PDB file of C-alpha atoms in Angstrom:
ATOM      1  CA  UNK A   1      16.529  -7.535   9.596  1.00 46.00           C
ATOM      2  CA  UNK A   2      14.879 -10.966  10.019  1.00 47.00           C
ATOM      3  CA  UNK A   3      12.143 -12.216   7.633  1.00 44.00           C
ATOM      4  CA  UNK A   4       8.978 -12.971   8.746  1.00 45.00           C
ATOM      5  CA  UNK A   5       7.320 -16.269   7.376  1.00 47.00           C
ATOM      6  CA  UNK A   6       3.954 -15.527   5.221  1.00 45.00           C
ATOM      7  CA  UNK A   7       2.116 -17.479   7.879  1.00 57.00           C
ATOM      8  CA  UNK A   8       3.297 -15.166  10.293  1.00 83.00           C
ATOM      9  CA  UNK A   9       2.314 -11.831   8.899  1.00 94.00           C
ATOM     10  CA  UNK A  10       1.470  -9.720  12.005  1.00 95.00           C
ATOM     11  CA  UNK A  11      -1.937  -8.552  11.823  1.00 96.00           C
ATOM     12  CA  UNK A  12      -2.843  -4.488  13.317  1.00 97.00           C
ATOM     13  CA  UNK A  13      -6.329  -3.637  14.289  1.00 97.00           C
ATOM     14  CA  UNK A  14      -7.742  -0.214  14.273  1.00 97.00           C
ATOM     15  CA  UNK A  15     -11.498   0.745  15.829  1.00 96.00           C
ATOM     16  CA  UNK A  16     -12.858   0.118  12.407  1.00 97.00           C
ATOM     17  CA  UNK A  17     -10.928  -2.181  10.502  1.00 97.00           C
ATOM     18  CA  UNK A  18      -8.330  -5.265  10.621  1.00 97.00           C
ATOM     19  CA  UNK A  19      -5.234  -5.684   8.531  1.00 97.00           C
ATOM     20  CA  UNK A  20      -3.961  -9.009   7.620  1.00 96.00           C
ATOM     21  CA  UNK A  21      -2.432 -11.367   5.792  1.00 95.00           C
ATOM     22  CA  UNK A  22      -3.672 -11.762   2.121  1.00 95.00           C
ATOM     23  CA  UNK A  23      -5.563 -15.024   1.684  1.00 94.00           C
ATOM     24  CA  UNK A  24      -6.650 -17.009  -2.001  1.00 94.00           C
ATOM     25  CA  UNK A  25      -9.874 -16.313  -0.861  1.00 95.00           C
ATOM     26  CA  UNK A  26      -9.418 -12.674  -1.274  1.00 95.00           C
ATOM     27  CA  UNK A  27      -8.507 -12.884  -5.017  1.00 96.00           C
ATOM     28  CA  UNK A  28     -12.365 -12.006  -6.150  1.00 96.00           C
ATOM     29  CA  UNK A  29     -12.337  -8.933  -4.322  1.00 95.00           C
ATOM     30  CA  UNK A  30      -9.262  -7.593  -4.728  1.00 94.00           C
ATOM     31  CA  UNK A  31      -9.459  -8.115  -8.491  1.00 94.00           C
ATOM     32  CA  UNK A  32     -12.593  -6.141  -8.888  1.00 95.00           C
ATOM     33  CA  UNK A  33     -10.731  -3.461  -6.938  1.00 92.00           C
ATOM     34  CA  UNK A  34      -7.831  -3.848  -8.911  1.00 91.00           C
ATOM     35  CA  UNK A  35      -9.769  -4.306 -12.112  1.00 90.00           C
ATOM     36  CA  UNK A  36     -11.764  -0.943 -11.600  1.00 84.00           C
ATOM     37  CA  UNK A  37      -9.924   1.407 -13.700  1.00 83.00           C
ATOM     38  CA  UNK A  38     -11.571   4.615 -12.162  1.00 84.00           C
ATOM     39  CA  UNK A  39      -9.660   3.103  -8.947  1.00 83.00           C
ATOM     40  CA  UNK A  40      -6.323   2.700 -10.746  1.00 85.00           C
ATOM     41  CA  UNK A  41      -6.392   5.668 -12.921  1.00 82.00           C
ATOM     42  CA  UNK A  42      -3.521   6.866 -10.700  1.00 85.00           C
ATOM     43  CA  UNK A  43      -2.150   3.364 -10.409  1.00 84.00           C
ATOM     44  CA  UNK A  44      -0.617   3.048 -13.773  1.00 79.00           C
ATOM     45  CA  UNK A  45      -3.793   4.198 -15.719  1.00 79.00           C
ATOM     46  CA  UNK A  46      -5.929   1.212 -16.374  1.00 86.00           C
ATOM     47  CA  UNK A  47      -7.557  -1.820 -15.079  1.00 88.00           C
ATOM     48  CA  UNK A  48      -5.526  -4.766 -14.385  1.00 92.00           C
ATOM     49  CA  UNK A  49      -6.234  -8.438 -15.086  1.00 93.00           C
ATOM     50  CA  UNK A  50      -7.362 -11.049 -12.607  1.00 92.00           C
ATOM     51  CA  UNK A  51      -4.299 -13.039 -13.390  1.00 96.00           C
ATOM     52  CA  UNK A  52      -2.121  -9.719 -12.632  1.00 94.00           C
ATOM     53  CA  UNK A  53      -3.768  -9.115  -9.178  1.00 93.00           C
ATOM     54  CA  UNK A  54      -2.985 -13.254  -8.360  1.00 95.00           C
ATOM     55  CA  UNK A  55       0.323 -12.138  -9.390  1.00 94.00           C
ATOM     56  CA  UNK A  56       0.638  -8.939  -7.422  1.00 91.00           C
ATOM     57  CA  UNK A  57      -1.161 -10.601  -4.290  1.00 93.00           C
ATOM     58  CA  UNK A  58       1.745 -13.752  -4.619  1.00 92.00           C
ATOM     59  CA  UNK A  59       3.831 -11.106  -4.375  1.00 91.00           C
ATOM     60  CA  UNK A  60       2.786  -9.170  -1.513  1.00 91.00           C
ATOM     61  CA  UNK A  61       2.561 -12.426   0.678  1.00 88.00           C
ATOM     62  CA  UNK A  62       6.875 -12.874  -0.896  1.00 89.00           C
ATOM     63  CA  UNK A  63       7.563  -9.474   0.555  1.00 92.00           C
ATOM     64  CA  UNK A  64       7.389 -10.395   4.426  1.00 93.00           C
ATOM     65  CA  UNK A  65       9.356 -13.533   4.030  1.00 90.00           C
ATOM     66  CA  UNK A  66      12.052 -11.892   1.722  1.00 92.00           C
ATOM     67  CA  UNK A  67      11.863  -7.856   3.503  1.00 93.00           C
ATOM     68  CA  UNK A  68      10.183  -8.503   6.930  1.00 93.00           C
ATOM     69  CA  UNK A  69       7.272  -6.247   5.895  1.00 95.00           C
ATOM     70  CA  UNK A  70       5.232  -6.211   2.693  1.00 96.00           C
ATOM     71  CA  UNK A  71       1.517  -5.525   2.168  1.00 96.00           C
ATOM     72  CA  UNK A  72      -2.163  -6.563   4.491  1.00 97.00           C
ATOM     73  CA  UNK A  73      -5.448  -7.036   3.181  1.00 97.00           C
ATOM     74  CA  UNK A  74      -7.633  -4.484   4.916  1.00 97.00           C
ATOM     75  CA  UNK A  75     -11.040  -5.733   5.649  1.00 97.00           C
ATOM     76  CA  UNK A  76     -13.709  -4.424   8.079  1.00 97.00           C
ATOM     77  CA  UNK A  77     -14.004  -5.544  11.491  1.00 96.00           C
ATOM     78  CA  UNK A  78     -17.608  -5.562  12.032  1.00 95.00           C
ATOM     79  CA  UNK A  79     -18.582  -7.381   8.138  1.00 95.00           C
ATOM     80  CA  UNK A  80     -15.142  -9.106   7.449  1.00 94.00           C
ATOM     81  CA  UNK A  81     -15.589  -7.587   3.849  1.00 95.00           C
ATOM     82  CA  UNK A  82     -12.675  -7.172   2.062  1.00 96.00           C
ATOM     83  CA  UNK A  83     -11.807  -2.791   1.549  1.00 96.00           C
ATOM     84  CA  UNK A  84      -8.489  -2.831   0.065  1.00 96.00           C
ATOM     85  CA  UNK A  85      -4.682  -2.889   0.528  1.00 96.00           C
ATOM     86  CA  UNK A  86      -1.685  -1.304   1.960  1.00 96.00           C
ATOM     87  CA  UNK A  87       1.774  -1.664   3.401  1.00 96.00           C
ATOM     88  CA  UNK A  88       5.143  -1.247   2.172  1.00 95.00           C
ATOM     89  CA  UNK A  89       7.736  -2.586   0.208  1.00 94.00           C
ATOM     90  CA  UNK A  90      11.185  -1.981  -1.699  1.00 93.00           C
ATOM     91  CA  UNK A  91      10.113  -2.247  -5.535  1.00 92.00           C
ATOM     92  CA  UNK A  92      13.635  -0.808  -6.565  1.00 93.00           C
ATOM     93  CA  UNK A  93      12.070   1.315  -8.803  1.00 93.00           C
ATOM     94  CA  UNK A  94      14.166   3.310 -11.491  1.00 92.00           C
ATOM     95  CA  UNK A  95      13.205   6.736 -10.067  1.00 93.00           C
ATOM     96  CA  UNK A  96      15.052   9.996  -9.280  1.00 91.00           C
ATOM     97  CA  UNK A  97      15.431   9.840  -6.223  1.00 93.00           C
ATOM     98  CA  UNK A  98      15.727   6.231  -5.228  1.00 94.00           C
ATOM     99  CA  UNK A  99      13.963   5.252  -2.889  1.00 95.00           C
ATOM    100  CA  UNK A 100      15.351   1.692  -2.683  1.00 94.00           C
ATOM    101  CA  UNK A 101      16.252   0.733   0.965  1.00 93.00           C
ATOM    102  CA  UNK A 102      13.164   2.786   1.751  1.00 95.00           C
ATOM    103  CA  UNK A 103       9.419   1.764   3.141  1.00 95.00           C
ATOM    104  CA  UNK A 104       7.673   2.733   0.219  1.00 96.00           C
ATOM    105  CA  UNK A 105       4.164   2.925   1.561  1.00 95.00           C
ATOM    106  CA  UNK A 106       0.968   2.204  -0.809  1.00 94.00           C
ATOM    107  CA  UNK A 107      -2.529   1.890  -0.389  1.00 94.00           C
ATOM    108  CA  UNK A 108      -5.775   1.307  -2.436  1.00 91.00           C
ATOM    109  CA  UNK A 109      -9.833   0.958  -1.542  1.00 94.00           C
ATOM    110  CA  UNK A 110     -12.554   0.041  -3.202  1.00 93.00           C
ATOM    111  CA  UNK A 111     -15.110   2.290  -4.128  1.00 91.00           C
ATOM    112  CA  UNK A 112     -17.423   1.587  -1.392  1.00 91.00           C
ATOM    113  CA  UNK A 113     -14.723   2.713   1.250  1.00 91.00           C
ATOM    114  CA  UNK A 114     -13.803   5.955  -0.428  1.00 91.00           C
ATOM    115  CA  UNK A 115     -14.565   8.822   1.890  1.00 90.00           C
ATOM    116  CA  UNK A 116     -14.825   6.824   4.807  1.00 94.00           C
ATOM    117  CA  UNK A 117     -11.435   7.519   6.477  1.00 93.00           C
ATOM    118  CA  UNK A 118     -10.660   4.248   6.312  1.00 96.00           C
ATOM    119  CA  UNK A 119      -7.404   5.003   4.069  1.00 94.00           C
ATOM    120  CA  UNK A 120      -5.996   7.286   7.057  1.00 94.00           C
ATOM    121  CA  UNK A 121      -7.071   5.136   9.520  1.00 95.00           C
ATOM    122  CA  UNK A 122      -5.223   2.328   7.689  1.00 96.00           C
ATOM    123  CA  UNK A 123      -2.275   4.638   7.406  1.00 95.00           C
ATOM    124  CA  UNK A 124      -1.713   5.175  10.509  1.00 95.00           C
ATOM    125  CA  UNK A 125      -2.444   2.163  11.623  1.00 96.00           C
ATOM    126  CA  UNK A 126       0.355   0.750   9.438  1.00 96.00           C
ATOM    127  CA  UNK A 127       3.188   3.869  10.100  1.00 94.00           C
ATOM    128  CA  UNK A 128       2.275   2.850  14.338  1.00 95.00           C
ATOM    129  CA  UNK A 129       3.647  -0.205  12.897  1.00 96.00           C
ATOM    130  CA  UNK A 130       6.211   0.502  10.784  1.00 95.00           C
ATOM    131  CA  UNK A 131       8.173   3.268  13.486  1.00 94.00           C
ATOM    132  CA  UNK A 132       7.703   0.702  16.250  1.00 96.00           C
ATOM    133  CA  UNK A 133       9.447  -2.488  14.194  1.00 95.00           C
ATOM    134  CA  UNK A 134      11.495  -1.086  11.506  1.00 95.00           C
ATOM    135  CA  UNK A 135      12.333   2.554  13.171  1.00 94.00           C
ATOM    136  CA  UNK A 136      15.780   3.088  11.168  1.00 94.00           C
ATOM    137  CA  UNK A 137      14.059   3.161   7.595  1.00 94.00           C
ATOM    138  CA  UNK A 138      12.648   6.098   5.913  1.00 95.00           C
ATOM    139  CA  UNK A 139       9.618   5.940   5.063  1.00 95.00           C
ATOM    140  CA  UNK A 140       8.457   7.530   1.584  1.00 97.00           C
ATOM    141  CA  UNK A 141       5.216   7.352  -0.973  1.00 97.00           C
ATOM    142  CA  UNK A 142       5.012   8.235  -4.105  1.00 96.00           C
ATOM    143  CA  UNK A 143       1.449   9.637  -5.437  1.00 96.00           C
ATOM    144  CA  UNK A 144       0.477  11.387  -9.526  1.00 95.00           C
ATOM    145  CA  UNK A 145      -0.369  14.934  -8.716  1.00 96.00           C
ATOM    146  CA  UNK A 146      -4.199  14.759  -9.470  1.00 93.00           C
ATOM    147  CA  UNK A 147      -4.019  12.025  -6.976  1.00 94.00           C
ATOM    148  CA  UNK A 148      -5.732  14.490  -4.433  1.00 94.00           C
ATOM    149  CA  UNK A 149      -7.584  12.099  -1.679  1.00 92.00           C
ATOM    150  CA  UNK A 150      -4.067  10.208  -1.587  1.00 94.00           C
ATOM    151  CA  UNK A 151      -2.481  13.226  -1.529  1.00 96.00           C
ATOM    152  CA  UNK A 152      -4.724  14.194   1.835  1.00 95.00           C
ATOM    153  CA  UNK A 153      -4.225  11.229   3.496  1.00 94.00           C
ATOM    154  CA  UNK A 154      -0.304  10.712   2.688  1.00 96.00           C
ATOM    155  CA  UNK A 155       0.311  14.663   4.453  1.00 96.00           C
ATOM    156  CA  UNK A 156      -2.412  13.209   7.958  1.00 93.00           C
ATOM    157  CA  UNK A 157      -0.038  10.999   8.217  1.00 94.00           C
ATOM    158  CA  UNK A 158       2.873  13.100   8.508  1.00 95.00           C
ATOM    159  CA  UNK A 159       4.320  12.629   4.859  1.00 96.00           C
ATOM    160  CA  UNK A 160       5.313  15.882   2.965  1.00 97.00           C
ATOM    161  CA  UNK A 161       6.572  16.848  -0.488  1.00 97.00           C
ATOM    162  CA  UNK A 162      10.160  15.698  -0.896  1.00 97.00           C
ATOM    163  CA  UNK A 163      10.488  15.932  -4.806  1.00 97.00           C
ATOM    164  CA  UNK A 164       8.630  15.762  -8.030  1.00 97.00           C
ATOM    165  CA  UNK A 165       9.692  13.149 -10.445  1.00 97.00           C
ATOM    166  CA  UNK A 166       9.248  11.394 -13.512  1.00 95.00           C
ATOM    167  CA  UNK A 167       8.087   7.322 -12.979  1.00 94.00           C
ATOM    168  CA  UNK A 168       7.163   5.521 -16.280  1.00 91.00           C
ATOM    169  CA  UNK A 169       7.113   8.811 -18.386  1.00 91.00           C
ATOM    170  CA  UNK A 170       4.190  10.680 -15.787  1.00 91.00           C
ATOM    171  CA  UNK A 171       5.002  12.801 -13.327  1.00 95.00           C
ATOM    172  CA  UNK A 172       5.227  11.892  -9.483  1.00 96.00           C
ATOM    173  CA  UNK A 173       5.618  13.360  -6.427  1.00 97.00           C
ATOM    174  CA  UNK A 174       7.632  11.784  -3.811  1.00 97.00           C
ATOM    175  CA  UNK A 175       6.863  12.510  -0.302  1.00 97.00           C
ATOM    176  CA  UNK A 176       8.880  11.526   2.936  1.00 97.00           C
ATOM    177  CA  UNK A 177       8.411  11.535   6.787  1.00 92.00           C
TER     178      UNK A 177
END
């Protein structure tokens, strides 16, 4: 698998929205998503800091050039507004079952794209992607069970229940395709 420089992160568009690269600019945004804890409430439980979301968006951009995939920005084609996040990675998580050597998928909107369909549409925008440049991985999620809209959106895009876990003392589903 080759890596694929941070400048070179490939960038899908769907009829409503445009996934790229993250960018500094972005850090505003995505840390008031990130910083919302109704958002995260699935996402380890609480808000996270501005300085943690400059952290986690350093290391999204680290994931192409290290993995050859990693996580876009998702913004809106028509406003250029920043929605959210999603993409993949291997976070070699200490979980039953590993997953590591696996596309773990994730996603996350703000508010003001919730019910929208911009999550699926992002989904599959990204699996497209995924089965066309990295077709021998296996592609897995893994989502709290009162996560219900992720829930929805993880089994559109072809992802069912492979096992319930344990991750960081809550329970966890883990779903395949």
């Amino acid at each position: 698998m080759s890596a694929v420089p941070a400048n070179d992160v490939p960038v899908l568009e769907t009829a409503r929205l445009r996934l790229r690269a993250h960018r500094p600019e972005d850090h505003a945004a995505c840390a008031a998503v990130w910083g919302d804890a109704e958002v995260t409430r699935f996402l380890g439980g609480r808000a996270f800091s501005s300085e943690e979301v400059w952290r986690r968006m350093l290391s999204w951009r680290g994931l192409w050039s290290m993995l050859g995939y990693g996580f876009w920005a998702v913004e809106e084609k028509d406003s250029g507004r920043y929605v959210g996040d999603i993409g993949f990675a291997d976070f070699r998580r200490e979980l039953d079952p590993s997953l590591i050597g696996m596309l773990e998928f994730g996603w996350i909107l703000a508010p003001a794209a919730h019910g929208k369909g911009y999550a699926s549409e992002a989904v599959a925008a990204a699996t497209a992607w995924a089965a066309q440049q990295l077709p021998h991985m296996r592609s897995v999620c893994i989502i709290a069970p009162g996560n219900l809209a992720s829930i929805r959106v993880a089994e559109r895009a072809g992802f069912r229940e492979w096992k319930r876990s344990i991750y960081h003392g809550e329970p966890t589903i883990v779903f395949a395709r």
